[in-house]
CSV table of C-alpha atoms in Angstrom, one decimal:
chain,number,residue,atom,x,y,z
A,1,PHE,CA,174.1,-42.2,53.7
A,2,TRP,CA,172.7,-43.1,50.4
A,3,SER,CA,174.2,-43.2,47.0
A,4,PRO,CA,172.4,-41.0,44.4
A,5,ASP,CA,170.7,-43.8,42.7
A,6,SER,CA,169.8,-45.4,46.0
A,7,LYS,CA,171.2,-48.7,45.1
A,8,GLN,CA,174.4,-48.4,47.5
A,9,PHE,CA,175.0,-46.7,50.8
A,10,ALA,CA,178.1,-45.7,52.5
A,11,TYR,CA,179.1,-45.8,56.3
A,12,GLY,CA,181.9,-45.7,58.8
A,13,LEU,CA,183.1,-48.7,60.6
A,14,ASP,CA,186.4,-49.8,62.1
A,15,GLY,CA,188.2,-46.5,61.3
A,16,ARG,CA,187.3,-46.8,57.6
A,17,LEU,CA,184.7,-45.6,55.3
A,18,TRP,CA,182.8,-48.4,53.3
A,19,LYS,CA,180.2,-48.6,50.6
A,20,GLN,CA,177.8,-51.5,50.1
A,21,ALA,CA,175.2,-52.6,47.4
A,22,ILE,CA,171.7,-52.9,48.7
A,23,GLY,CA,170.9,-56.6,49.1
A,24,SER,CA,174.7,-57.6,49.1
A,25,GLU,CA,176.6,-58.6,52.1
A,26,GLN,CA,180.0,-57.8,50.4
A,27,ARG,CA,181.4,-54.4,51.4
A,28,THR,CA,184.0,-52.2,49.7
A,29,PRO,CA,186.4,-50.1,51.5
A,30,LEU,CA,186.9,-46.6,50.3
A,31,CYS,CA,189.4,-44.9,52.5
A,32,ALA,CA,190.7,-44.7,56.2
A,33,ILE,CA,188.8,-41.9,58.2
A,34,PRO,CA,191.4,-39.3,59.1
A,35,GLU,CA,191.5,-38.1,62.7
A,36,SER,CA,189.0,-40.6,64.3
A,37,VAL,CA,187.5,-44.0,63.9
A,38,ARG,CA,184.0,-42.7,63.2
A,39,ILE,CA,182.3,-40.4,60.9
A,40,HIS,CA,179.6,-37.8,61.9
A,41,GLY,CA,177.7,-37.8,58.7
A,42,GLY,CA,178.4,-37.9,54.8
A,43,CYS,CA,176.7,-37.2,51.4
A,44,TRP,CA,177.2,-38.7,47.9
A,45,ALA,CA,176.8,-36.4,44.9
A,46,PRO,CA,176.0,-37.7,41.4
A,47,SER,CA,179.3,-36.9,40.0
A,48,GLY,CA,180.6,-39.7,42.3
A,49,LYS,CA,182.1,-37.4,45.0
A,50,ILE,CA,181.9,-38.4,48.6
A,51,VAL,CA,181.8,-35.9,51.7
A,52,PHE,CA,182.1,-37.0,55.0
A,53,THR,CA,183.1,-35.4,58.4
A,54,ALA,CA,185.4,-37.3,60.9
A,55,TRP,CA,184.0,-37.5,64.4
A,56,ARG,CA,185.5,-34.4,66.1
A,57,GLY,CA,187.5,-33.7,63.0
A,58,GLY,CA,187.6,-32.0,59.7
A,59,LEU,CA,185.3,-32.4,56.6
A,60,TYR,CA,186.9,-34.6,53.8
A,61,GLU,CA,186.0,-36.0,50.3
A,62,THR,CA,186.8,-38.9,48.4
A,63,ASN,CA,185.4,-40.8,45.3
A,64,GLN,CA,182.9,-43.5,45.2
A,65,LEU,CA,185.7,-45.8,43.7
A,66,GLY,CA,187.9,-45.0,46.6
A,67,GLY,CA,191.2,-43.3,47.2
A,68,ASP,CA,192.7,-41.1,49.7
A,69,PRO,CA,190.5,-38.5,51.3
A,70,ARG,CA,191.5,-34.6,50.7
A,71,GLN,CA,190.6,-32.4,53.6
A,72,LEU,CA,188.2,-29.6,52.6
A,73,LEU,CA,187.8,-28.1,56.1
A,74,SER,CA,190.3,-28.4,59.0
A,75,THR,CA,189.7,-27.9,62.7
A,76,ASP,CA,193.2,-26.9,63.1
A,77,SER,CA,192.1,-23.2,63.4
A,78,LEU,CA,191.0,-21.4,66.5
A,79,MET,CA,187.5,-21.4,65.2
A,80,PHE,CA,186.3,-24.7,64.3
A,81,HIS,CA,185.6,-27.8,66.7
A,82,ASP,CA,184.0,-30.1,63.9
A,83,PHE,CA,181.3,-30.4,61.4
A,84,HIS,CA,178.0,-32.5,61.4
A,85,THR,CA,175.7,-33.8,58.9
A,86,PRO,CA,176.9,-32.7,55.3
A,87,HIS,CA,174.5,-32.6,52.6
A,88,PHE,CA,174.8,-31.5,48.8
A,89,LEU,CA,172.6,-28.8,47.7
A,90,PRO,CA,170.9,-29.4,44.3
A,91,ASP,CA,173.9,-28.2,42.2
A,92,GLY,CA,175.6,-31.4,43.6
A,93,LYS,CA,178.8,-29.2,44.4
A,94,THR,CA,177.8,-26.7,47.2
A,95,ILE,CA,177.8,-28.5,50.8
A,96,LEU,CA,175.2,-27.6,53.2
A,97,LEU,CA,176.5,-28.6,57.0
A,98,PHE,CA,176.4,-27.8,60.6
A,99,ILE,CA,179.6,-26.0,61.9
A,100,HIS,CA,180.3,-26.8,65.3
A,101,ALA,CA,182.4,-23.6,66.4
A,102,LYS,CA,184.9,-23.8,69.4
A,103,THR,CA,182.6,-21.3,71.2
A,104,ASP,CA,179.0,-22.6,71.0
A,105,GLU,CA,177.5,-19.0,70.3
A,106,ARG,CA,179.3,-19.1,66.9
A,107,SER,CA,178.0,-22.7,66.0
A,108,GLY,CA,175.3,-23.0,63.4
A,109,ILE,CA,174.2,-23.9,59.8
A,110,GLY,CA,176.8,-23.0,56.9
A,111,VAL,CA,177.4,-23.7,53.4
A,112,LEU,CA,180.8,-24.5,51.7
A,113,PRO,CA,180.6,-23.4,48.0
A,114,ASP,CA,182.4,-25.5,45.5
A,115,GLY,CA,185.9,-24.7,45.4
A,116,SER,CA,186.0,-22.6,48.5
A,117,SER,CA,188.0,-23.4,51.9
A,118,VAL,CA,185.9,-21.1,53.7
A,119,PRO,CA,182.4,-21.5,54.8
A,120,LYS,CA,180.0,-19.2,54.9
A,121,MET,CA,177.7,-19.0,57.9
A,122,LEU,CA,174.0,-18.6,57.2
A,123,LEU,CA,172.3,-19.1,60.8
A,124,GLU,CA,174.2,-18.8,64.1
A,125,HIS,CA,172.6,-21.0,66.6
A,126,ALA,CA,174.4,-23.2,69.0
A,127,SER,CA,171.6,-26.1,69.1
A,128,ALA,CA,170.6,-26.3,65.5
A,129,ARG,CA,171.5,-29.6,64.2
A,130,GLY,CA,170.5,-32.2,61.4
A,131,VAL,CA,170.3,-29.7,58.8
A,132,SER,CA,169.0,-30.6,55.2
A,133,TYR,CA,167.7,-28.9,52.3
A,134,SER,CA,163.9,-29.4,51.3
A,135,PRO,CA,162.8,-29.2,47.4
A,136,THR,CA,160.5,-26.5,48.8
A,137,GLY,CA,163.3,-24.0,49.1
A,138,HIS,CA,163.7,-24.4,52.8
A,139,LEU,CA,166.6,-25.4,55.1
A,140,LEU,CA,165.3,-27.9,57.8
A,141,TYR,CA,167.1,-28.4,61.1
A,142,THR,CA,166.5,-29.5,64.6
A,143,LEU,CA,166.7,-27.4,67.5
A,144,GLU,CA,168.5,-30.3,69.5
A,145,THR,CA,167.9,-28.9,73.1
A,146,GLU,CA,164.2,-28.8,72.4
A,147,GLN,CA,163.9,-31.5,69.9
A,148,GLU,CA,161.7,-29.4,67.6
A,149,ILE,CA,162.0,-29.1,63.9
A,150,TRP,CA,162.6,-25.6,62.3
A,151,ALA,CA,162.5,-24.4,58.8
A,152,VAL,CA,164.0,-21.2,57.0
A,153,PRO,CA,163.4,-20.1,53.5
A,154,PHE,CA,166.6,-20.2,51.6
A,155,SER,CA,167.8,-19.4,48.0
A,156,THR,CA,170.2,-22.0,46.4
A,157,SER,CA,171.2,-19.4,43.8
A,158,SER,CA,172.3,-16.6,46.2
A,159,LEU,CA,173.3,-19.0,49.0
A,160,GLU,CA,171.4,-16.7,51.3
A,161,LEU,CA,168.4,-17.0,53.8
A,162,THR,CA,165.4,-15.3,52.2
A,163,GLY,CA,163.1,-15.3,55.4
A,164,SER,CA,162.8,-16.0,59.2
A,165,PRO,CA,162.9,-19.3,60.9
A,166,PHE,CA,159.7,-21.0,61.8
A,167,GLN,CA,158.7,-24.1,63.7
A,168,ILE,CA,157.0,-26.7,61.9
A,169,SER,CA,157.1,-29.6,64.5
A,170,ASN,CA,157.3,-29.7,68.2
A,171,LEU,CA,158.8,-33.1,68.2
A,172,GLY,CA,161.4,-34.6,66.1
A,173,MET,CA,165.1,-34.8,65.1
A,174,HIS,CA,167.4,-34.7,61.9
A,175,PRO,CA,164.9,-34.2,59.0
A,176,THR,CA,166.1,-35.5,55.5
A,177,PHE,CA,164.4,-35.5,52.1
A,178,SER,CA,164.6,-37.7,49.1
A,179,ASP,CA,165.3,-36.2,45.7
A,180,ASP,CA,161.8,-36.7,44.4
């Protein structure tokens, strides 16, 4: 996943989270990946905060300078299996993500408001994956079982859906957007 200025990227490899500048072969370790040797998505805020998910594990944050990761969401509860594809909303603090619940019918798209330890479920759908925010005011996501891309109107101020989901492509997976 990319840094906000698109000059660096971060990735998981060999049980660690790394960053690397574009055009450089030198990589810098940021932290160990707790619970796993892989990540399942990450995002990088303009503030330097990096959030990532451990494969079949929790949601964590670290800093672009490195340091021990801090757990934001745990899978220790009876509810959560793991989390996927975190993205910062435009405020750079609220995290949009797919919440993989222990029972599929409770899985779906949610947000974690800044400072909260309880995610807010927006749309329960077991096969919704690859969620991202569009500057048009929509959440875009994939229905993994059909490999379709769907959109749903969303308010970043109220953190609420403001309309019904609609299909925008009958082919595709994991849509993303640049800031501009």
